[in-house]
Amino acid sequence: MTTKKPNELFLIYVFSILVAFIAYGFALTNFSLTVDSESPIYPHSSLELGRWGTNLVRYHLMGGLYPYFTLLFGLIFLALTSVEITKILKINGIYAYIFSLLFLSFPQHAYQLVFTMQADAIPLGYFLGTLAVHLFIKNKESKLQKIIYNILTILLLVCTIAIYQALIFIPFVLYMLHFFVQINNIETNIKKEFKKSLGF
């Protein structure tokens, strides 16, 4: 399968963001106070759970919870994640749009996004985990480039775990999907791909 052209990539980004806004538009414009958004954000909130990534996003970068913007950032990261997944799995044409539509309207996302404390942190974790897989499988021309990409992959995986520990399954499941897509290709060196998957 061929890689996406720049204008096709732009269209799928726009489509994904529009789908995210349509699917969660009511939540985005409805400023009701949820139970978890009533608690103040302390300097060490989430640290006792080992989620220093959530603390970094929630307290240090965002400075607390912001109506509209907390969910808005989450929707943008979720849309970016869906496009990255289509690139990793080499989903092209109409299938990329169908995948993005199904991915963004998946009920599990609605469950996570309804919690204000997780509305931007969880989608950011999805995006970082997906980006880690993207960097790991990207073709490396030199040994130095390979080392740099592997270090960046590890850092992104650490940040993913630091946001929410259960999110570590996202990059591993995604990599396994990529692995099966690769070995289905007759041009693929299965031994090399298997070795690479063990490295991941």
Coordinates of C-alpha atoms in Angstrom, one line a residue:
M1 CA 0.0 0.0 0.0
T2 CA 1.2 3.5 -0.8
T3 CA 1.8 6.3 1.7
K4 CA -0.7 9.2 1.9
K5 CA -0.1 12.3 -0.3
P6 CA 0.1 15.7 1.6
N7 CA -3.3 16.9 0.5
E8 CA -4.9 13.5 1.3
L9 CA -3.2 13.7 4.8
F10 CA -4.6 17.2 5.3
L11 CA -8.1 16.1 4.4
I12 CA -8.0 13.2 6.8
Y13 CA -6.8 15.5 9.6
V14 CA -9.6 18.0 8.9
F15 CA -12.2 15.1 8.7
S16 CA -11.0 13.6 12.0
I17 CA -11.1 16.9 13.8
L18 CA -14.6 17.5 12.4
V19 CA -15.8 14.0 13.5
A20 CA -14.4 14.6 17.0
F21 CA -16.2 17.9 17.3
I22 CA -19.5 16.5 16.0
A23 CA -19.3 13.4 18.2
Y24 CA -18.4 15.4 21.4
G25 CA -19.9 18.8 20.4
F26 CA -22.5 18.7 23.1
A27 CA -20.0 17.9 25.8
L28 CA -17.7 20.6 24.4
T29 CA -20.3 23.4 24.6
N30 CA -22.2 22.2 27.7
F31 CA -20.5 23.7 30.7
S32 CA -22.0 21.5 33.4
L33 CA -19.8 20.7 36.4
T34 CA -18.9 17.1 36.7
V35 CA -18.1 15.4 40.0
D36 CA -14.3 15.2 39.4
S37 CA -14.0 18.8 38.2
E38 CA -15.1 20.2 41.6
S39 CA -11.9 19.2 43.3
P40 CA -9.0 21.8 43.2
I41 CA -5.7 20.9 41.5
Y42 CA -2.9 20.6 44.1
P43 CA 0.8 20.8 43.3
H44 CA 1.1 17.0 43.9
S45 CA -2.3 15.8 42.5
S46 CA -2.0 12.4 40.9
L47 CA 1.5 11.9 42.1
E48 CA 0.4 9.4 44.8
L49 CA -1.0 7.2 41.9
G50 CA 2.4 7.4 40.1
R51 CA 0.9 9.6 37.4
W52 CA 3.5 12.4 37.2
G53 CA 2.7 12.9 33.5
T54 CA -0.9 13.8 34.5
N55 CA 0.4 16.1 37.2
L56 CA 2.7 17.7 34.6
V57 CA -0.1 18.3 32.2
R58 CA -2.8 19.2 34.7
Y59 CA -0.9 21.3 37.2
H60 CA 2.3 22.6 35.6
L61 CA 1.4 23.1 32.0
M62 CA -2.3 23.8 32.1
G63 CA -2.5 25.3 35.6
G64 CA -5.7 23.5 36.5
L65 CA -8.9 22.7 34.6
Y66 CA -10.3 25.0 32.0
P67 CA -13.9 24.7 30.8
Y68 CA -14.0 24.1 27.0
F69 CA -10.2 24.1 26.5
T70 CA -9.5 20.9 28.6
L71 CA -11.9 18.9 26.4
L72 CA -10.9 20.8 23.2
F73 CA -7.3 19.8 23.6
G74 CA -8.3 16.3 24.2
L75 CA -10.4 16.1 21.1
I76 CA -7.6 17.5 19.0
F77 CA -5.1 14.9 20.4
L78 CA -7.6 12.1 19.8
A79 CA -8.1 13.2 16.2
L80 CA -4.3 13.4 15.6
T81 CA -4.1 9.9 17.1
S82 CA -6.6 8.4 14.7
V83 CA -4.6 9.8 11.7
E84 CA -1.3 8.5 13.1
I85 CA -2.8 5.1 13.4
T86 CA -4.0 5.1 9.8
K87 CA -0.4 6.0 8.8
I88 CA 1.1 3.2 10.9
L89 CA -1.4 0.5 9.7
K90 CA -1.2 1.9 6.1
I91 CA -5.0 2.4 5.9
N92 CA -5.6 4.5 2.8
G93 CA -8.5 6.0 0.8
I94 CA -12.1 5.7 2.1
Y95 CA -11.0 3.1 4.7
A96 CA -8.9 5.8 6.5
Y97 CA -12.0 7.9 6.8
I98 CA -14.1 4.9 8.0
F99 CA -11.4 4.0 10.5
S100 CA -11.2 7.5 11.9
L101 CA -15.0 7.7 12.2
L102 CA -15.2 4.4 14.1
F103 CA -12.1 5.2 16.2
L104 CA -13.3 8.7 17.3
S105 CA -16.9 7.6 18.0
F106 CA -15.8 4.5 20.1
P107 CA -17.7 4.5 23.4
Q108 CA -14.6 4.1 25.5
H109 CA -13.4 7.5 24.4
A110 CA -16.8 9.1 25.5
Y111 CA -16.3 7.4 28.9
Q112 CA -12.8 8.9 29.3
L113 CA -13.7 12.3 28.0
V114 CA -16.6 12.8 30.4
F115 CA -14.1 13.0 33.3
T116 CA -12.7 16.5 33.3
M117 CA -9.5 15.3 35.0
Q118 CA -8.8 13.0 32.1
A119 CA -10.3 14.8 29.2
D120 CA -7.0 16.0 27.8
A121 CA -4.5 13.8 29.6
I122 CA -5.8 10.5 28.3
P123 CA -6.0 11.6 24.6
L124 CA -2.5 13.0 25.0
G125 CA -1.4 9.6 26.4
Y126 CA -3.0 7.9 23.3
F127 CA -1.1 10.3 21.0
L128 CA 2.3 9.9 22.7
G129 CA 2.0 6.1 22.7
T130 CA 1.0 6.1 19.0
L131 CA 3.9 8.5 18.2
A132 CA 6.3 6.1 20.0
V133 CA 5.2 3.3 17.7
H134 CA 5.5 5.6 14.7
L135 CA 9.1 6.6 15.6
F136 CA 10.1 3.0 16.3
I137 CA 9.0 1.6 13.0
K138 CA 10.2 4.6 10.9
N139 CA 13.0 3.7 8.5
K140 CA 16.4 4.6 10.0
E141 CA 19.1 5.3 7.5
S142 CA 22.0 5.5 9.9
K143 CA 23.0 4.0 13.3
L144 CA 22.9 7.4 14.9
Q145 CA 19.4 8.0 13.7
K146 CA 18.3 4.6 15.0
I147 CA 19.7 5.4 18.4
I148 CA 18.0 8.8 18.5
Y149 CA 14.7 7.3 17.4
N150 CA 14.9 4.5 20.0
I151 CA 15.7 6.9 22.8
L152 CA 12.7 9.1 21.7
T153 CA 10.5 6.0 21.6
I154 CA 11.5 5.0 25.2
L155 CA 10.9 8.6 26.4
L156 CA 7.4 8.7 24.8
L157 CA 6.5 5.3 26.3
V158 CA 7.6 6.5 29.7
C159 CA 5.5 9.6 29.3
T160 CA 2.5 7.5 28.2
I161 CA 2.8 5.3 31.4
A162 CA 3.3 8.4 33.5
I163 CA 0.0 9.9 32.3
Y164 CA -2.0 6.7 33.0
Q165 CA -0.5 3.3 33.5
A166 CA -3.1 1.3 31.6
L167 CA -2.3 3.3 28.4
I168 CA 0.9 1.2 27.9
F169 CA -1.4 -1.4 26.2
I170 CA -2.1 1.1 23.4
P171 CA 1.4 1.2 21.9
F172 CA 1.9 -2.6 22.3
V173 CA -1.5 -3.5 20.7
L174 CA -0.8 -1.0 17.9
Y175 CA 2.6 -2.5 17.3
M176 CA 1.2 -6.0 17.2
L177 CA -1.4 -4.8 14.6
H178 CA 1.5 -3.3 12.6
F179 CA 3.4 -6.5 12.9
F180 CA 0.6 -8.6 11.5
V181 CA 0.0 -6.1 8.7
Q182 CA 3.7 -6.3 7.8
I183 CA 3.9 -10.1 7.8
N184 CA 0.9 -10.3 5.5
N185 CA 3.0 -8.5 2.9
I186 CA 4.8 -11.0 0.7
E187 CA 7.8 -8.7 0.3
T188 CA 8.4 -8.6 4.1
N189 CA 11.3 -10.4 5.7
I190 CA 9.4 -12.2 8.4
K191 CA 12.5 -13.1 10.4
K192 CA 13.6 -9.5 10.5
E193 CA 10.1 -8.3 11.5
F194 CA 9.9 -10.8 14.3
K195 CA 13.3 -9.7 15.6
K196 CA 12.2 -6.1 15.4
S197 CA 9.0 -6.9 17.3
L198 CA 11.0 -8.5 20.1
G199 CA 13.2 -5.4 20.2
F200 CA 10.1 -3.3 20.7

